């Protein structure tokens, strides 16, 4: 059997930019949705609602990034003696300190009889958050809804190393594609039998298509032939992703996840578009980002900086949104929220979330990331049937919670 050339995926700037776009879309979606229904909307408010409605696709983009980056990292370290231990330790160091510290802080705040709805939820159902299984429960009080995706990603992290451990890249790409089709079939079956929109939206099994297609993209990037095609036609792939999203917009009512059309094929159309963009951006060779205008835009410093702090922004924004921001807006504007107020509110929530996330990353999370070198993988034999073209990348990454090399300070 002839060898297949497999190349590791090194960090490329456009992927950080994509992470920045994803979190901007999510923040806009959640903040605008929180103010809907506050009086008769004006023209700007209606425009913002239409713009923010499909913003949940930012989570789909996060999932495609996670599938690509996490599976890519695992492929790079196949055969390592501490393959599982090193992976789980690095993921835990990145995600758990901020996540559990946030829960502890919320417990402390609610202990002083603040935010009674949040206090009841943490008292009665908080164990779901601690065990990262809250995506299988009913809708939580406002402010905690976004934590479902962290649970879904944690469950993905728990299982995907076992899938990748001894997999050949071409076969793994086919397996991931089949998983995505299976997720579509299972989700459609449950949606047709009356499963709630929340269940369809949060259950890990129903959202595997984006994760799996992102993982398939990681495989395509590592195969020399398909990597070359992605490089050559990256602009076309980017445009194709846009076409896919546009074609699905009308029948899914702008990707309204309360509608059956979105709950069935709409999720998968968004997943295909996101995976196309991620794979195309990930295939860009180092040092050539400026050749394509869309790659140059994704590589811009502001987007990459937002991507750098995306995990903290994700954690903080909806807590600020519902537990602090919405009550304040309701007090200041009891009868009507204008479009200008809505836009200003979304901007303020983002800026405050960004500032908190930056402080958290630089002064708290980075202390745990400095422990990461203790959990690097041991030297690995090249997997049978493959020829590695260069040394594995040392920078690991997720989507909502990326890991950055602590020595470089690269945004």
PDB file of N, CA and C in Angstrom, residues 95-196:
ATOM      1  N   UNK A  95     -10.002  25.331  29.867  1.00  0.00           N
ATOM      2  CA  UNK A  95     -11.427  25.582  30.033  1.00  0.00           C
ATOM      3  C   UNK A  95     -11.860  25.671  31.495  1.00  0.00           C
ATOM      4  N   UNK A  96     -11.429  24.731  32.308  1.00  0.00           N
ATOM      5  CA  UNK A  96     -12.027  24.566  33.626  1.00  0.00           C
ATOM      6  C   UNK A  96     -11.731  25.692  34.618  1.00  0.00           C
ATOM      7  N   UNK A  97     -10.532  26.267  34.657  1.00  0.00           N
ATOM      8  CA  UNK A  97     -10.303  27.317  35.660  1.00  0.00           C
ATOM      9  C   UNK A  97     -11.290  28.481  35.560  1.00  0.00           C
ATOM     10  N   UNK A  98     -11.465  29.043  34.370  1.00  0.00           N
ATOM     11  CA  UNK A  98     -12.391  30.162  34.239  1.00  0.00           C
ATOM     12  C   UNK A  98     -13.830  29.712  34.413  1.00  0.00           C
ATOM     13  N   UNK A  99     -14.187  28.582  33.857  1.00  0.00           N
ATOM     14  CA  UNK A  99     -15.567  28.104  33.932  1.00  0.00           C
ATOM     15  C   UNK A  99     -15.990  27.886  35.378  1.00  0.00           C
ATOM     16  N   UNK A 100     -15.195  27.112  36.132  1.00  0.00           N
ATOM     17  CA  UNK A 100     -15.587  26.815  37.507  1.00  0.00           C
ATOM     18  C   UNK A 100     -15.423  28.023  38.417  1.00  0.00           C
ATOM     19  N   UNK A 101     -14.460  28.889  38.133  1.00  0.00           N
ATOM     20  CA  UNK A 101     -14.330  30.114  38.919  1.00  0.00           C
ATOM     21  C   UNK A 101     -15.558  31.003  38.745  1.00  0.00           C
ATOM     22  N   UNK A 102     -16.096  31.037  37.536  1.00  0.00           N
ATOM     23  CA  UNK A 102     -17.308  31.811  37.283  1.00  0.00           C
ATOM     24  C   UNK A 102     -18.478  31.251  38.079  1.00  0.00           C
ATOM     25  N   UNK A 103     -18.604  29.920  38.113  1.00  0.00           N
ATOM     26  CA  UNK A 103     -19.688  29.312  38.891  1.00  0.00           C
ATOM     27  C   UNK A 103     -19.533  29.614  40.377  1.00  0.00           C
ATOM     28  N   UNK A 104     -18.310  29.543  40.890  1.00  0.00           N
ATOM     29  CA  UNK A 104     -18.074  29.853  42.300  1.00  0.00           C
ATOM     30  C   UNK A 104     -18.431  31.308  42.592  1.00  0.00           C
ATOM     31  N   UNK A 105     -18.053  32.220  41.700  1.00  0.00           N
ATOM     32  CA  UNK A 105     -18.372  33.634  41.885  1.00  0.00           C
ATOM     33  C   UNK A 105     -19.879  33.856  41.891  1.00  0.00           C
ATOM     34  N   UNK A 106     -20.586  33.182  41.000  1.00  0.00           N
ATOM     35  CA  UNK A 106     -22.035  33.308  40.973  1.00  0.00           C
ATOM     36  C   UNK A 106     -22.664  32.782  42.251  1.00  0.00           C
ATOM     37  N   UNK A 107     -22.148  31.670  42.771  1.00  0.00           N
ATOM     38  CA  UNK A 107     -22.652  31.143  44.041  1.00  0.00           C
ATOM     39  C   UNK A 107     -22.441  32.157  45.160  1.00  0.00           C
ATOM     40  N   UNK A 108     -21.278  32.789  45.161  1.00  0.00           N
ATOM     41  CA  UNK A 108     -20.983  33.776  46.204  1.00  0.00           C
ATOM     42  C   UNK A 108     -21.920  34.971  46.107  1.00  0.00           C
ATOM     43  N   UNK A 109     -22.175  35.444  44.890  1.00  0.00           N
ATOM     44  CA  UNK A 109     -23.045  36.603  44.705  1.00  0.00           C
ATOM     45  C   UNK A 109     -24.475  36.280  45.131  1.00  0.00           C
ATOM     46  N   UNK A 110     -24.974  35.127  44.701  1.00  0.00           N
ATOM     47  CA  UNK A 110     -26.356  34.767  45.019  1.00  0.00           C
ATOM     48  C   UNK A 110     -26.536  34.412  46.487  1.00  0.00           C
ATOM     49  N   UNK A 111     -25.456  34.108  47.195  1.00  0.00           N
ATOM     50  CA  UNK A 111     -25.552  33.830  48.625  1.00  0.00           C
ATOM     51  C   UNK A 111     -25.996  35.053  49.410  1.00  0.00           C
ATOM     52  N   UNK A 112     -25.827  36.236  48.838  1.00  0.00           N
ATOM     53  CA  UNK A 112     -26.240  37.487  49.483  1.00  0.00           C
ATOM     54  C   UNK A 112     -27.629  37.913  49.025  1.00  0.00           C
ATOM     55  N   UNK A 113     -28.446  36.922  48.635  1.00  0.00           N
ATOM     56  CA  UNK A 113     -29.844  37.143  48.251  1.00  0.00           C
ATOM     57  C   UNK A 113     -29.981  38.039  47.025  1.00  0.00           C
ATOM     58  N   UNK A 114     -28.965  38.012  46.185  1.00  0.00           N
ATOM     59  CA  UNK A 114     -29.035  38.727  44.914  1.00  0.00           C
ATOM     60  C   UNK A 114     -29.483  37.761  43.820  1.00  0.00           C
ATOM     61  N   UNK A 115     -30.187  38.280  42.844  1.00  0.00           N
ATOM     62  CA  UNK A 115     -30.613  37.503  41.679  1.00  0.00           C
ATOM     63  C   UNK A 115     -31.312  36.209  42.094  1.00  0.00           C
ATOM     64  N   UNK A 116     -32.522  36.302  42.646  1.00  0.00           N
ATOM     65  CA  UNK A 116     -33.199  35.113  43.191  1.00  0.00           C
ATOM     66  C   UNK A 116     -33.414  33.998  42.177  1.00  0.00           C
ATOM     67  N   UNK A 117     -33.721  34.330  40.905  1.00  0.00           N
ATOM     68  CA  UNK A 117     -33.923  33.277  39.901  1.00  0.00           C
ATOM     69  C   UNK A 117     -32.637  32.493  39.669  1.00  0.00           C
ATOM     70  N   UNK A 118     -31.518  33.206  39.576  1.00  0.00           N
ATOM     71  CA  UNK A 118     -30.227  32.536  39.420  1.00  0.00           C
ATOM     72  C   UNK A 118     -29.894  31.715  40.648  1.00  0.00           C
ATOM     73  N   UNK A 119     -30.213  32.233  41.818  1.00  0.00           N
ATOM     74  CA  UNK A 119     -29.934  31.503  43.061  1.00  0.00           C
ATOM     75  C   UNK A 119     -30.709  30.190  43.109  1.00  0.00           C
ATOM     76  N   UNK A 120     -31.978  30.224  42.724  1.00  0.00           N
ATOM     77  CA  UNK A 120     -32.780  28.994  42.724  1.00  0.00           C
ATOM     78  C   UNK A 120     -32.221  27.979  41.741  1.00  0.00           C
ATOM     79  N   UNK A 121     -31.837  28.464  40.564  1.00  0.00           N
ATOM     80  CA  UNK A 121     -31.289  27.552  39.558  1.00  0.00           C
ATOM     81  C   UNK A 121     -29.994  26.905  40.039  1.00  0.00           C
ATOM     82  N   UNK A 122     -29.099  27.688  40.592  1.00  0.00           N
ATOM     83  CA  UNK A 122     -27.829  27.138  41.072  1.00  0.00           C
ATOM     84  C   UNK A 122     -28.060  26.181  42.231  1.00  0.00           C
ATOM     85  N   UNK A 123     -29.052  26.462  43.065  1.00  0.00           N
ATOM     86  CA  UNK A 123     -29.328  25.584  44.199  1.00  0.00           C
ATOM     87  C   UNK A 123     -29.966  24.269  43.755  1.00  0.00           C
ATOM     88  N   UNK A 124     -30.930  24.342  42.851  1.00  0.00           N
ATOM     89  CA  UNK A 124     -31.699  23.146  42.483  1.00  0.00           C
ATOM     90  C   UNK A 124     -31.065  22.353  41.342  1.00  0.00           C
ATOM     91  N   UNK A 125     -30.512  23.056  40.355  1.00  0.00           N
ATOM     92  CA  UNK A 125     -30.016  22.383  39.154  1.00  0.00           C
ATOM     93  C   UNK A 125     -28.560  22.688  38.847  1.00  0.00           C
ATOM     94  N   UNK A 126     -27.870  23.336  39.773  1.00  0.00           N
ATOM     95  CA  UNK A 126     -26.491  23.707  39.515  1.00  0.00           C
ATOM     96  C   UNK A 126     -25.562  22.535  39.257  1.00  0.00           C
ATOM     97  N   UNK A 127     -25.926  21.356  39.798  1.00  0.00           N
ATOM     98  CA  UNK A 127     -25.072  20.176  39.584  1.00  0.00           C
ATOM     99  C   UNK A 127     -24.913  19.878  38.095  1.00  0.00           C
ATOM    100  N   UNK A 128     -25.916  20.245  37.280  1.00  0.00           N
ATOM    101  CA  UNK A 128     -25.813  20.011  35.841  1.00  0.00           C
ATOM    102  C   UNK A 128     -24.688  20.841  35.234  1.00  0.00           C
ATOM    103  N   UNK A 129     -24.520  22.063  35.738  1.00  0.00           N
ATOM    104  CA  UNK A 129     -23.426  22.912  35.273  1.00  0.00           C
ATOM    105  C   UNK A 129     -22.075  22.361  35.704  1.00  0.00           C
ATOM    106  N   UNK A 130     -21.990  21.911  36.943  1.00  0.00           N
ATOM    107  CA  UNK A 130     -20.713  21.407  37.451  1.00  0.00           C
ATOM    108  C   UNK A 130     -20.276  20.151  36.718  1.00  0.00           C
ATOM    109  N   UNK A 131     -21.244  19.324  36.319  1.00  0.00           N
ATOM    110  CA  UNK A 131     -20.922  18.073  35.618  1.00  0.00           C
ATOM    111  C   UNK A 131     -20.916  18.234  34.100  1.00  0.00           C
ATOM    112  N   UNK A 132     -21.209  19.432  33.612  1.00  0.00           N
ATOM    113  CA  UNK A 132     -21.224  19.720  32.176  1.00  0.00           C
ATOM    114  C   UNK A 132     -22.183  18.807  31.410  1.00  0.00           C
ATOM    115  N   UNK A 133     -23.374  18.668  31.976  1.00  0.00           N
ATOM    116  CA  UNK A 133     -24.437  17.903  31.306  1.00  0.00           C
ATOM    117  C   UNK A 133     -25.702  18.748  31.181  1.00  0.00           C
ATOM    118  N   UNK A 134     -25.583  20.062  31.387  1.00  0.00           N
ATOM    119  CA  UNK A 134     -26.749  20.937  31.375  1.00  0.00           C
ATOM    120  C   UNK A 134     -27.421  21.035  30.011  1.00  0.00           C
ATOM    121  N   UNK A 135     -26.741  20.583  28.953  1.00  0.00           N
ATOM    122  CA  UNK A 135     -27.375  20.628  27.633  1.00  0.00           C
ATOM    123  C   UNK A 135     -28.416  19.533  27.450  1.00  0.00           C
ATOM    124  N   UNK A 136     -28.549  18.631  28.413  1.00  0.00           N
ATOM    125  CA  UNK A 136     -29.593  17.603  28.347  1.00  0.00           C
ATOM    126  C   UNK A 136     -30.768  17.940  29.251  1.00  0.00           C
ATOM    127  N   UNK A 137     -30.754  19.099  29.885  1.00  0.00           N
ATOM    128  CA  UNK A 137     -31.842  19.523  30.755  1.00  0.00           C
ATOM    129  C   UNK A 137     -32.738  20.509  30.023  1.00  0.00           C
ATOM    130  N   UNK A 138     -33.774  20.949  30.702  1.00  0.00           N
ATOM    131  CA  UNK A 138     -34.673  21.926  30.118  1.00  0.00           C
ATOM    132  C   UNK A 138     -34.041  23.300  30.075  1.00  0.00           C
ATOM    133  N   UNK A 139     -34.727  24.249  29.467  1.00  0.00           N
ATOM    134  CA  UNK A 139     -34.183  25.616  29.374  1.00  0.00           C
ATOM    135  C   UNK A 139     -33.916  26.191  30.764  1.00  0.00           C
ATOM    136  N   UNK A 140     -32.725  26.733  30.995  1.00  0.00           N
ATOM    137  CA  UNK A 140     -32.404  27.328  32.294  1.00  0.00           C
ATOM    138  C   UNK A 140     -32.923  28.749  32.381  1.00  0.00           C
ATOM    139  N   UNK A 141     -32.813  29.377  33.549  1.00  0.00           N
ATOM    140  CA  UNK A 141     -33.175  30.795  33.626  1.00  0.00           C
ATOM    141  C   UNK A 141     -32.306  31.614  32.683  1.00  0.00           C
ATOM    142  N   UNK A 142     -32.819  32.752  32.259  1.00  0.00           N
ATOM    143  CA  UNK A 142     -32.057  33.599  31.354  1.00  0.00           C
ATOM    144  C   UNK A 142     -30.718  33.958  31.996  1.00  0.00           C
ATOM    145  N   UNK A 143     -29.694  33.969  31.155  1.00  0.00           N
ATOM    146  CA  UNK A 143     -28.347  34.237  31.643  1.00  0.00           C
ATOM    147  C   UNK A 143     -27.471  33.019  31.624  1.00  0.00           C
ATOM    148  N   UNK A 144     -28.072  31.840  31.750  1.00  0.00           N
ATOM    149  CA  UNK A 144     -27.307  30.594  31.792  1.00  0.00           C
ATOM    150  C   UNK A 144     -27.467  29.771  30.521  1.00  0.00           C
ATOM    151  N   UNK A 145     -28.293  30.236  29.601  1.00  0.00           N
ATOM    152  CA  UNK A 145     -28.594  29.425  28.423  1.00  0.00           C
ATOM    153  C   UNK A 145     -27.384  29.088  27.582  1.00  0.00           C
ATOM    154  N   UNK A 146     -26.404  30.007  27.490  1.00  0.00           N
ATOM    155  CA  UNK A 146     -25.272  29.776  26.593  1.00  0.00           C
ATOM    156  C   UNK A 146     -24.314  28.706  27.096  1.00  0.00           C
ATOM    157  N   UNK A 147     -24.423  28.307  28.362  1.00  0.00           N
ATOM    158  CA  UNK A 147     -23.498  27.308  28.888  1.00  0.00           C
ATOM    159  C   UNK A 147     -23.698  25.923  28.265  1.00  0.00           C
ATOM    160  N   UNK A 148     -24.818  25.732  27.563  1.00  0.00           N
ATOM    161  CA  UNK A 148     -25.055  24.426  26.944  1.00  0.00           C
ATOM    162  C   UNK A 148     -23.941  24.065  25.963  1.00  0.00           C
ATOM    163  N   UNK A 149     -23.428  25.055  25.227  1.00  0.00           N
ATOM    164  CA  UNK A 149     -22.433  24.758  24.194  1.00  0.00           C
ATOM    165  C   UNK A 149     -21.099  24.347  24.804  1.00  0.00           C
ATOM    166  N   UNK A 150     -20.793  24.859  26.005  1.00  0.00           N
ATOM    167  CA  UNK A 150     -19.576  24.416  26.690  1.00  0.00           C
ATOM    168  C   UNK A 150     -19.698  22.958  27.086  1.00  0.00           C
ATOM    169  N   UNK A 151     -20.900  22.563  27.508  1.00  0.00           N
ATOM    170  CA  UNK A 151     -21.122  21.151  27.833  1.00  0.00           C
ATOM    171  C   UNK A 151     -20.986  20.287  26.586  1.00  0.00           C
ATOM    172  N   UNK A 152     -21.547  20.739  25.466  1.00  0.00           N
ATOM    173  CA  UNK A 152     -21.453  19.970  24.222  1.00  0.00           C
ATOM    174  C   UNK A 152     -19.999  19.820  23.781  1.00  0.00           C
ATOM    175  N   UNK A 153     -19.220  20.902  23.881  1.00  0.00           N
ATOM    176  CA  UNK A 153     -17.810  20.816  23.497  1.00  0.00           C
ATOM    177  C   UNK A 153     -17.044  19.890  24.431  1.00  0.00           C
ATOM    178  N   UNK A 154     -17.328  19.954  25.740  1.00  0.00           N
ATOM    179  CA  UNK A 154     -16.642  19.073  26.689  1.00  0.00           C
ATOM    180  C   UNK A 154     -16.933  17.613  26.382  1.00  0.00           C
ATOM    181  N   UNK A 155     -18.168  17.315  26.010  1.00  0.00           N
ATOM    182  CA  UNK A 155     -18.515  15.934  25.656  1.00  0.00           C
ATOM    183  C   UNK A 155     -17.807  15.508  24.370  1.00  0.00           C
ATOM    184  N   UNK A 156     -17.686  16.431  23.441  1.00  0.00           N
ATOM    185  CA  UNK A 156     -16.927  16.161  22.217  1.00  0.00           C
ATOM    186  C   UNK A 156     -15.465  15.877  22.547  1.00  0.00           C
ATOM    187  N   UNK A 157     -14.862  16.699  23.433  1.00  0.00           N
ATOM    188  CA  UNK A 157     -13.474  16.484  23.837  1.00  0.00           C
ATOM    189  C   UNK A 157     -13.288  15.122  24.496  1.00  0.00           C
ATOM    190  N   UNK A 158     -14.301  14.676  25.239  1.00  0.00           N
ATOM    191  CA  UNK A 158     -14.180  13.407  25.954  1.00  0.00           C
ATOM    192  C   UNK A 158     -14.131  12.224  25.006  1.00  0.00           C
ATOM    193  N   UNK A 159     -14.829  12.316  23.879  1.00  0.00           N
ATOM    194  CA  UNK A 159     -14.983  11.154  23.008  1.00  0.00           C
ATOM    195  C   UNK A 159     -14.078  11.163  21.778  1.00  0.00           C
ATOM    196  N   UNK A 160     -13.785  12.349  21.224  1.00  0.00           N
ATOM    197  CA  UNK A 160     -13.104  12.390  19.936  1.00  0.00           C
ATOM    198  C   UNK A 160     -11.689  11.815  19.974  1.00  0.00           C
ATOM    199  N   UNK A 161     -10.921  11.914  21.078  1.00  0.00           N
ATOM    200  CA  UNK A 161      -9.588  11.295  21.051  1.00  0.00           C
ATOM    201  C   UNK A 161      -9.635   9.798  20.802  1.00  0.00           C
ATOM    202  N   UNK A 162     -10.689   9.144  21.272  1.00  0.00           N
ATOM    203  CA  UNK A 162     -10.820   7.699  21.060  1.00  0.00           C
ATOM    204  C   UNK A 162     -11.085   7.389  19.589  1.00  0.00           C
ATOM    205  N   UNK A 163     -11.811   8.282  18.917  1.00  0.00           N
ATOM    206  CA  UNK A 163     -12.082   8.087  17.491  1.00  0.00           C
ATOM    207  C   UNK A 163     -10.833   8.281  16.650  1.00  0.00           C
ATOM    208  N   UNK A 164      -9.992   9.239  17.057  1.00  0.00           N
ATOM    209  CA  UNK A 164      -8.841   9.618  16.241  1.00  0.00           C
ATOM    210  C   UNK A 164      -7.615   8.764  16.521  1.00  0.00           C
ATOM    211  N   UNK A 165      -7.560   8.131  17.703  1.00  0.00           N
ATOM    212  CA  UNK A 165      -6.333   7.523  18.225  1.00  0.00           C
ATOM    213  C   UNK A 165      -5.550   6.713  17.188  1.00  0.00           C
ATOM    214  N   UNK A 166      -6.199   5.850  16.448  1.00  0.00           N
ATOM    215  CA  UNK A 166      -5.504   4.982  15.494  1.00  0.00           C
ATOM    216  C   UNK A 166      -6.056   5.118  14.079  1.00  0.00           C
ATOM    217  N   UNK A 167      -6.774   6.185  13.833  1.00  0.00           N
ATOM    218  CA  UNK A 167      -7.464   6.327  12.548  1.00  0.00           C
ATOM    219  C   UNK A 167      -6.508   6.790  11.457  1.00  0.00           C
ATOM    220  N   UNK A 168      -6.664   6.241  10.279  1.00  0.00           N
ATOM    221  CA  UNK A 168      -5.998   6.758   9.093  1.00  0.00           C
ATOM    222  C   UNK A 168      -6.780   7.965   8.590  1.00  0.00           C
ATOM    223  N   UNK A 169      -6.067   8.956   8.113  1.00  0.00           N
ATOM    224  CA  UNK A 169      -6.705  10.228   7.787  1.00  0.00           C
ATOM    225  C   UNK A 169      -7.809  10.095   6.731  1.00  0.00           C
ATOM    226  N   UNK A 170      -7.598   9.400   5.616  1.00  0.00           N
ATOM    227  CA  UNK A 170      -8.689   9.302   4.626  1.00  0.00           C
ATOM    228  C   UNK A 170      -9.934   8.635   5.203  1.00  0.00           C
ATOM    229  N   UNK A 171      -9.710   7.551   5.970  1.00  0.00           N
ATOM    230  CA  UNK A 171     -10.864   6.859   6.557  1.00  0.00           C
ATOM    231  C   UNK A 171     -11.541   7.722   7.613  1.00  0.00           C
ATOM    232  N   UNK A 172     -10.765   8.476   8.365  1.00  0.00           N
ATOM    233  CA  UNK A 172     -11.343   9.358   9.373  1.00  0.00           C
ATOM    234  C   UNK A 172     -12.209  10.431   8.725  1.00  0.00           C
ATOM    235  N   UNK A 173     -11.768  10.964   7.587  1.00  0.00           N
ATOM    236  CA  UNK A 173     -12.572  11.963   6.878  1.00  0.00           C
ATOM    237  C   UNK A 173     -13.920  11.383   6.462  1.00  0.00           C
ATOM    238  N   UNK A 174     -13.899  10.135   5.968  1.00  0.00           N
ATOM    239  CA  UNK A 174     -15.151   9.478   5.576  1.00  0.00           C
ATOM    240  C   UNK A 174     -16.033   9.222   6.795  1.00  0.00           C
ATOM    241  N   UNK A 175     -15.433   8.781   7.894  1.00  0.00           N
ATOM    242  CA  UNK A 175     -16.185   8.525   9.119  1.00  0.00           C
ATOM    243  C   UNK A 175     -16.857   9.793   9.623  1.00  0.00           C
ATOM    244  N   UNK A 176     -16.128  10.897   9.606  1.00  0.00           N
ATOM    245  CA  UNK A 176     -16.693  12.169  10.071  1.00  0.00           C
ATOM    246  C   UNK A 176     -17.859  12.619   9.188  1.00  0.00           C
ATOM    247  N   UNK A 177     -17.733  12.420   7.892  1.00  0.00           N
ATOM    248  CA  UNK A 177     -18.830  12.764   6.991  1.00  0.00           C
ATOM    249  C   UNK A 177     -20.071  11.927   7.290  1.00  0.00           C
ATOM    250  N   UNK A 178     -19.861  10.649   7.569  1.00  0.00           N
ATOM    251  CA  UNK A 178     -20.985   9.767   7.917  1.00  0.00           C
ATOM    252  C   UNK A 178     -21.620  10.187   9.242  1.00  0.00           C
ATOM    253  N   UNK A 179     -20.801  10.619  10.196  1.00  0.00           N
ATOM    254  CA  UNK A 179     -21.335  11.099  11.474  1.00  0.00           C
ATOM    255  C   UNK A 179     -22.209  12.329  11.249  1.00  0.00           C
ATOM    256  N   UNK A 180     -21.768  13.237  10.387  1.00  0.00           N
ATOM    257  CA  UNK A 180     -22.553  14.430  10.093  1.00  0.00           C
ATOM    258  C   UNK A 180     -23.897  14.065   9.464  1.00  0.00           C
ATOM    259  N   UNK A 181     -23.883  13.127   8.543  1.00  0.00           N
ATOM    260  CA  UNK A 181     -25.136  12.677   7.927  1.00  0.00           C
ATOM    261  C   UNK A 181     -26.024  11.986   8.952  1.00  0.00           C
ATOM    262  N   UNK A 182     -25.404  11.232   9.851  1.00  0.00           N
ATOM    263  CA  UNK A 182     -26.177  10.577  10.909  1.00  0.00           C
ATOM    264  C   UNK A 182     -26.827  11.585  11.833  1.00  0.00           C
ATOM    265  N   UNK A 183     -26.095  12.660  12.169  1.00  0.00           N
ATOM    266  CA  UNK A 183     -26.668  13.703  13.020  1.00  0.00           C
ATOM    267  C   UNK A 183     -27.868  14.352  12.347  1.00  0.00           C
ATOM    268  N   UNK A 184     -27.760  14.592  11.036  1.00  0.00           N
ATOM    269  CA  UNK A 184     -28.877  15.152  10.282  1.00  0.00           C
ATOM    270  C   UNK A 184     -30.082  14.223  10.343  1.00  0.00           C
ATOM    271  N   UNK A 185     -29.856  12.930  10.147  1.00  0.00           N
ATOM    272  CA  UNK A 185     -30.955  11.965  10.143  1.00  0.00           C
ATOM    273  C   UNK A 185     -31.620  11.863  11.515  1.00  0.00           C
ATOM    274  N   UNK A 186     -30.807  11.770  12.564  1.00  0.00           N
ATOM    275  CA  UNK A 186     -31.357  11.635  13.918  1.00  0.00           C
ATOM    276  C   UNK A 186     -32.093  12.908  14.328  1.00  0.00           C
ATOM    277  N   UNK A 187     -31.512  14.054  14.038  1.00  0.00           N
ATOM    278  CA  UNK A 187     -32.151  15.323  14.386  1.00  0.00           C
ATOM    279  C   UNK A 187     -33.486  15.480  13.657  1.00  0.00           C
ATOM    280  N   UNK A 188     -33.495  15.114  12.376  1.00  0.00           N
ATOM    281  CA  UNK A 188     -34.729  15.204  11.598  1.00  0.00           C
ATOM    282  C   UNK A 188     -35.810  14.306  12.180  1.00  0.00           C
ATOM    283  N   UNK A 189     -35.421  13.089  12.556  1.00  0.00           N
ATOM    284  CA  UNK A 189     -36.385  12.149  13.128  1.00  0.00           C
ATOM    285  C   UNK A 189     -36.984  12.697  14.417  1.00  0.00           C
ATOM    286  N   UNK A 190     -36.161  13.246  15.281  1.00  0.00           N
ATOM    287  CA  UNK A 190     -36.658  13.784  16.545  1.00  0.00           C
ATOM    288  C   UNK A 190     -37.499  15.038  16.312  1.00  0.00           C
ATOM    289  N   UNK A 191     -37.076  15.879  15.380  1.00  0.00           N
ATOM    290  CA  UNK A 191     -37.849  17.087  15.099  1.00  0.00           C
ATOM    291  C   UNK A 191     -39.235  16.743  14.568  1.00  0.00           C
ATOM    292  N   UNK A 192     -39.314  15.739  13.709  1.00  0.00           N
ATOM    293  CA  UNK A 192     -40.600  15.329  13.136  1.00  0.00           C
ATOM    294  C   UNK A 192     -41.518  14.691  14.162  1.00  0.00           C
ATOM    295  N   UNK A 193     -40.934  14.135  15.237  1.00  0.00           N
ATOM    296  CA  UNK A 193     -41.759  13.510  16.270  1.00  0.00           C
ATOM    297  C   UNK A 193     -42.089  14.478  17.403  1.00  0.00           C
ATOM    298  N   UNK A 194     -41.742  15.754  17.253  1.00  0.00           N
ATOM    299  CA  UNK A 194     -42.197  16.758  18.195  1.00  0.00           C
ATOM    300  C   UNK A 194     -41.232  17.137  19.294  1.00  0.00           C
ATOM    301  N   UNK A 195     -39.943  16.811  19.155  1.00  0.00           N
ATOM    302  CA  UNK A 195     -38.972  17.231  20.160  1.00  0.00           C
ATOM    303  C   UNK A 195     -38.937  18.754  20.228  1.00  0.00           C
ATOM    304  N   UNK A 196     -38.709  19.286  21.413  1.00  0.00           N
ATOM    305  CA  UNK A 196     -38.730  20.736  21.592  1.00  0.00           C
ATOM    306  C   UNK A 196     -37.567  21.391  20.859  1.00  0.00           C
TER     307      UNK A 196
END
